[in-house]
mmCIF file of C-alpha atoms in Angstrom:
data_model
loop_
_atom_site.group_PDB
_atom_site.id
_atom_site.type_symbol
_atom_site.label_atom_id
_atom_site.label_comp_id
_atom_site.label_asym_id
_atom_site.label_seq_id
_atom_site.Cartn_x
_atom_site.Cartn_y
_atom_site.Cartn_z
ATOM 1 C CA UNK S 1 -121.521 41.678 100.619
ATOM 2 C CA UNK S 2 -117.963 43.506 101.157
ATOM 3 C CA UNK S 3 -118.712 44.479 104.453
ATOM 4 C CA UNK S 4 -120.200 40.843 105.280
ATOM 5 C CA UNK S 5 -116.859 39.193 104.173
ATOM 6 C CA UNK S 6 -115.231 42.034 105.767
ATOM 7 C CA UNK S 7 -116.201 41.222 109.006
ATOM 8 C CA UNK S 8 -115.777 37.733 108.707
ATOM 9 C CA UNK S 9 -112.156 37.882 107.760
ATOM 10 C CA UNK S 10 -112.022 40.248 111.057
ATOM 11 C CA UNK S 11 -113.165 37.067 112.540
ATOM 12 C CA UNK S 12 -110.498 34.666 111.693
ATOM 13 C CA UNK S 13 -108.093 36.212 112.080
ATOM 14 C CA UNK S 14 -108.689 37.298 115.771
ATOM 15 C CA UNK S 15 -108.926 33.305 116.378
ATOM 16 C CA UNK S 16 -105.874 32.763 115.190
ATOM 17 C CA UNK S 17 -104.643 35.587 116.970
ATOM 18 C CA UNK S 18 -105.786 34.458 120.508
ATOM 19 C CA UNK S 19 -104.623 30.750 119.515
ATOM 20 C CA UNK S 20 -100.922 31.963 119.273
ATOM 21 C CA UNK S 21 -100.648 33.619 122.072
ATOM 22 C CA UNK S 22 -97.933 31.821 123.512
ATOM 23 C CA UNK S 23 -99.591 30.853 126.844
ATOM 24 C CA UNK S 24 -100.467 27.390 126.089
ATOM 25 C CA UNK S 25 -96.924 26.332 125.148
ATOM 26 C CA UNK S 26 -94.733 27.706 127.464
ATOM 27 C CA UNK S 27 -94.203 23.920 129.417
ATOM 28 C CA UNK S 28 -93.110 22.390 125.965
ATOM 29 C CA UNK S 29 -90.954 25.196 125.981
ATOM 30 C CA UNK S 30 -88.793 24.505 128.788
ATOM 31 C CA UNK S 31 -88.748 20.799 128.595
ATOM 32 C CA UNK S 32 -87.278 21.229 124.829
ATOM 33 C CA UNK S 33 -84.521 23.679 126.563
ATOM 34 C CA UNK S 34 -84.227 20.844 129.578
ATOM 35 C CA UNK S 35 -83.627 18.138 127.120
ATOM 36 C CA UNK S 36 -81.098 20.369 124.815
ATOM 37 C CA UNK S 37 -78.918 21.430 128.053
ATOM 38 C CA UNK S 38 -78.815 17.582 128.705
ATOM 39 C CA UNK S 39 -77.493 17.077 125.858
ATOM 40 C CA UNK S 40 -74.394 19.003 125.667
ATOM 41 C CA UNK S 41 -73.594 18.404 129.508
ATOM 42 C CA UNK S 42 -73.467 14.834 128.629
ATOM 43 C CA UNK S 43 -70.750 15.848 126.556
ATOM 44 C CA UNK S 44 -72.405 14.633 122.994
ATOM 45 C CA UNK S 45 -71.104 17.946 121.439
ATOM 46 C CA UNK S 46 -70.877 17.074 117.547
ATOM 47 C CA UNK S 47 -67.829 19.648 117.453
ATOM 48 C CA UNK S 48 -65.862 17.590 120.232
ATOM 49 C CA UNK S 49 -66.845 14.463 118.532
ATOM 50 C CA UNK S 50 -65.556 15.505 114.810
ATOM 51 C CA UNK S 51 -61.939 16.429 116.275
ATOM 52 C CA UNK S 52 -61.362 12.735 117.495
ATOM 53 C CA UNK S 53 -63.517 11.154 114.787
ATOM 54 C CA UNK S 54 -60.869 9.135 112.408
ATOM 55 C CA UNK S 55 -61.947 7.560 108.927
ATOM 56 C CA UNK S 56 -61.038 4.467 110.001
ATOM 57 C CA UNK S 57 -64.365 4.589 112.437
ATOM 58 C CA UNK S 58 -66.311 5.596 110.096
ATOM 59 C CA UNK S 59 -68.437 2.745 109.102
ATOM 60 C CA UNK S 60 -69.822 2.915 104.775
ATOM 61 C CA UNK S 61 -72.634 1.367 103.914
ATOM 62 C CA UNK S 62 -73.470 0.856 100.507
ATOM 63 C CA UNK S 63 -77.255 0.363 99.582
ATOM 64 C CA UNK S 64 -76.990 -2.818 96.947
ATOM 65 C CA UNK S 65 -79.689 -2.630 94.420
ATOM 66 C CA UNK S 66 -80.856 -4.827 93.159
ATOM 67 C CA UNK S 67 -80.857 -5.127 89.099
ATOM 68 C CA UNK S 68 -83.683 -7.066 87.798
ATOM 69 C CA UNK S 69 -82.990 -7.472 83.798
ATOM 70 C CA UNK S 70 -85.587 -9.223 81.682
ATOM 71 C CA UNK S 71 -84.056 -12.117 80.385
ATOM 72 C CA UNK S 72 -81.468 -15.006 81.841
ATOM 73 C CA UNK S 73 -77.844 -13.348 81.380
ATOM 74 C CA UNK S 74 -76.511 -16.959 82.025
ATOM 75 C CA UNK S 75 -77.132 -17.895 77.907
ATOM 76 C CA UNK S 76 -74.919 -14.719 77.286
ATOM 77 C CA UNK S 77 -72.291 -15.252 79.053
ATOM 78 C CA UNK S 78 -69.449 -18.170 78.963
ATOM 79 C CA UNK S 79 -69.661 -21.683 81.109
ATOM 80 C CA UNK S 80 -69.174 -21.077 84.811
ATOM 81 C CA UNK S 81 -68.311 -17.282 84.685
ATOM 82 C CA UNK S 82 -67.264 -15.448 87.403
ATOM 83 C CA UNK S 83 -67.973 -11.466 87.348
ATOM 84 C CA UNK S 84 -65.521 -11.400 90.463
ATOM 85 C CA UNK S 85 -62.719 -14.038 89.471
ATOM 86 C CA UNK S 86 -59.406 -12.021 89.148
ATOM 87 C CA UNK S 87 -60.569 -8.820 89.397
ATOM 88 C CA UNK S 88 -57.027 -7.416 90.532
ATOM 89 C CA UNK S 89 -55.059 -6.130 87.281
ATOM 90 C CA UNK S 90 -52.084 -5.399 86.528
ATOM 91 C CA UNK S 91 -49.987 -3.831 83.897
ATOM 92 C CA UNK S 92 -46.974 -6.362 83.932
ATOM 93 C CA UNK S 93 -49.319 -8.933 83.030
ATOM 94 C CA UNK S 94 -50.421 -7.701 80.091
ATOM 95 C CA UNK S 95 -48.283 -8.410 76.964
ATOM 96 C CA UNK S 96 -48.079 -5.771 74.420
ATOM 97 C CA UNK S 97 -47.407 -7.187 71.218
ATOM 98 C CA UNK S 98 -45.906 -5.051 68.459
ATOM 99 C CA UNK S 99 -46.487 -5.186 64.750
ATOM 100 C CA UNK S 100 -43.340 -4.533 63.070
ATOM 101 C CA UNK S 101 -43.515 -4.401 59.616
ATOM 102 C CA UNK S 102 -40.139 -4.311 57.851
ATOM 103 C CA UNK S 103 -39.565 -1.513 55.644
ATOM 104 C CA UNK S 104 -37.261 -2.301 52.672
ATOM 105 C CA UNK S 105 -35.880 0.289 50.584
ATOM 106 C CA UNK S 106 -33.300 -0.284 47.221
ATOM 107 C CA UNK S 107 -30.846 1.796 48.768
ATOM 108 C CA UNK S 108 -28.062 2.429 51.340
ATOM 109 C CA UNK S 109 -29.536 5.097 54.223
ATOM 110 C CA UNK S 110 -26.396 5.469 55.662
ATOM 111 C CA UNK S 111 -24.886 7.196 52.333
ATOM 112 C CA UNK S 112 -27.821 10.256 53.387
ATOM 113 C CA UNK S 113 -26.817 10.055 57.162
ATOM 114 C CA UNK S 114 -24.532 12.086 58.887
ATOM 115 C CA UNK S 115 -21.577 9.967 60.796
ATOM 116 C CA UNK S 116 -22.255 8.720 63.619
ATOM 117 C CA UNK S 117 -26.093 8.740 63.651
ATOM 118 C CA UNK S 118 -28.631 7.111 66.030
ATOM 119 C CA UNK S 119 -32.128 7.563 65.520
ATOM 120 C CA UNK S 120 -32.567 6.300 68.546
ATOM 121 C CA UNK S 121 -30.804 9.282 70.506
ATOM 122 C CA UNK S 122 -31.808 12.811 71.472
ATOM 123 C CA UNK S 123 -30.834 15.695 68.990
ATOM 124 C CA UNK S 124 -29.168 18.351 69.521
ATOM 125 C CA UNK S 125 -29.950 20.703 67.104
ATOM 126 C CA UNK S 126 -27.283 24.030 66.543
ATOM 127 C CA UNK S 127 -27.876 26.170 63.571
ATOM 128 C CA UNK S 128 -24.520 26.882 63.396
ATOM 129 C CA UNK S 129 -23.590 23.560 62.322
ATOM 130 C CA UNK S 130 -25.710 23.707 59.317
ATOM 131 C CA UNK S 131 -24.051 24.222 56.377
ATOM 132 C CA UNK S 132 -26.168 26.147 53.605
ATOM 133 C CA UNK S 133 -25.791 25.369 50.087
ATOM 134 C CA UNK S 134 -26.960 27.746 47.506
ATOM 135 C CA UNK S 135 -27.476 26.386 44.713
ATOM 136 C CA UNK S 136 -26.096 28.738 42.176
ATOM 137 C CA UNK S 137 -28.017 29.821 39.025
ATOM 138 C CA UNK S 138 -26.523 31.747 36.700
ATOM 139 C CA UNK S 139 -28.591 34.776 35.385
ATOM 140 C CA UNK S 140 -28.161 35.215 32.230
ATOM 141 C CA UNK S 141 -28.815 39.214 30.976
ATOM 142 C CA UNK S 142 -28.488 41.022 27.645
ATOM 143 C CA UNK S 143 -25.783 43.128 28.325
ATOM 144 C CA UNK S 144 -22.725 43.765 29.972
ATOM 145 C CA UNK S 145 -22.643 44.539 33.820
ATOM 146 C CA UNK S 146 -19.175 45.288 34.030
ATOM 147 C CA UNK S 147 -20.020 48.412 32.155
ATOM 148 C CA UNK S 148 -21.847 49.641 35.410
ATOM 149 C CA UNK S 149 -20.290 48.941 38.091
ATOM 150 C CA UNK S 150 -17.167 50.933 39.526
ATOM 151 C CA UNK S 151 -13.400 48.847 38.677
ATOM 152 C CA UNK S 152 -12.475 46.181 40.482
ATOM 153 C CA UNK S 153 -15.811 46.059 41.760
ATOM 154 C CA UNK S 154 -16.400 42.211 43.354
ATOM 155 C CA UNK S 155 -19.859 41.390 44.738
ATOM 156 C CA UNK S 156 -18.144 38.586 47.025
ATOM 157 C CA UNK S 157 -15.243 41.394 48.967
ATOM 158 C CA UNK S 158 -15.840 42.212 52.565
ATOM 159 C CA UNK S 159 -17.883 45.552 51.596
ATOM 160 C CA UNK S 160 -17.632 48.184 54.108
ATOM 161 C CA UNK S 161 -19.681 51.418 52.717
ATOM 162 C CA UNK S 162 -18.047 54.420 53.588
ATOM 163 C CA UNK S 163 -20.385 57.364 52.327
ATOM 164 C CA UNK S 164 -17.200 59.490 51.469
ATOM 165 C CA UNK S 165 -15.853 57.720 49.648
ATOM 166 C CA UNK S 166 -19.120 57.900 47.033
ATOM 167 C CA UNK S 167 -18.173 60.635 43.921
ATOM 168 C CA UNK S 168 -21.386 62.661 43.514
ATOM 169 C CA UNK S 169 -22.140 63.509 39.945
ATOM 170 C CA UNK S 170 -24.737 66.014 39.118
ATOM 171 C CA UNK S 171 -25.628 65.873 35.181
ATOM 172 C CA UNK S 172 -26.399 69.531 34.643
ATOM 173 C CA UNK S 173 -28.967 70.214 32.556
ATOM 174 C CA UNK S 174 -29.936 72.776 30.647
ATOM 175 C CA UNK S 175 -33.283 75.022 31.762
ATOM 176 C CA UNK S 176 -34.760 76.963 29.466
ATOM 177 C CA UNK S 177 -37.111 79.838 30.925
ATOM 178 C CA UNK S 178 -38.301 81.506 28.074
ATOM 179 C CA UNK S 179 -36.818 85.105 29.008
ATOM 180 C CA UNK S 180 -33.582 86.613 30.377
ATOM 181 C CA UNK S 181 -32.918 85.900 34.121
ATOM 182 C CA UNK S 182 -29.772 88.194 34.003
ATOM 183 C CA UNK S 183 -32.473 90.876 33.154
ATOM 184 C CA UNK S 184 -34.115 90.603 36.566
ATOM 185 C CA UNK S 185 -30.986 89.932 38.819
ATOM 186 C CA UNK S 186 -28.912 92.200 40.283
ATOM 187 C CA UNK S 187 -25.880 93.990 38.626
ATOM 188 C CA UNK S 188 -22.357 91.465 38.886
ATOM 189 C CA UNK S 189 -24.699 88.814 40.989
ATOM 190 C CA UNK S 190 -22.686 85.409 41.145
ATOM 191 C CA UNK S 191 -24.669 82.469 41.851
ATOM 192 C CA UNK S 192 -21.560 80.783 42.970
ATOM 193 C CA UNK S 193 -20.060 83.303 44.917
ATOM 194 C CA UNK S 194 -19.624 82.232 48.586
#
């Protein structure tokens, strides 16, 4: 069975083989490049064509479809519409009709408002024109802070720090070691001898 199918495959494709051999359609052949070369020479060259072609020349046309709806749109729509009656539009015609709803309030806003003020006009914002008011709350402590701080001490002065001028006090304080140091330093040994 394999070597029956075998050869018939052999078959098949050997007369397909000898069918494109070429020899049959060599006329067709040179009449397609005969009616190509005529072409060009004629000068129908698409690339010389597209350099002069202009939009303007170029002719649209737009495949209307038509819509078929299911009912009669007429008993939707008002008496004697037009779908293409005024179909320019503009912006000036259209009137824009604002709202304004008139705020009243039980006071004077120009007591809050700086002179001069629009509303109306660009700011110009500087931080340095802001003036910052601290509200001052007085602490109130449980003792006396005068006590600790140095005289004429004011917390509001132009304070420069100069590190000199700081008095280091060491509190000495008393070690005790439990033995004798003096009995394991050296004879006459000064500890503040330079």
């Amino acid at each position: 069975m394999i070597k029956l199918s075998l050869v018939l495959a052999t078959g098949v494709l050997t007369m397909l083989f000898s069918n494109f051999s070429g020899h049959e359609n060599q006329n067709n052949t040179n009449e397609i490049k005969t009616e190509t070369s005529t072409f060009f020479t004629n000068g129908n060259c698409p690339e010389m064509e597209a350099e002069s072609l202009s939009l303007k020349n170029i002719i649209f046309i737009e495949e209307e479809e038509e819509i078929v709806l299911d009912f009669d749109t007429t008993a939707y729509l008002p008496i004697a519409f037009n779908a293409y009656k005024d179909m320019e539009f503009s912006l000036k015609e259209l009137a824009f009709i604002e709202d304004e709803e008139e705020i009243v309030l039980d006071f004077d806003t120009s007591n809050y408002l700086p002179l001069g003020f629009n509303a109306y006009q660009p700011a110009k914002l500087d931080l340095n024109d802001i003036l910052f008011i601290e509200e001052k709350e007085e602490a109130v402590l449980d003792f006396d802070t005068a006590n600790y701080l140095p005289e004429g001490f004011d917390a509001y002065s132009d304070a420069r720090l100069n590190l000199n001028d700081i008095i280091y006090v060491e509190e000495e304080e008393e070690i005790t070691l439990g033995f004798k140091v003096a009995d394991y330093l050296p004879k006459d040994f000064d500890a503040n001898a330079k």
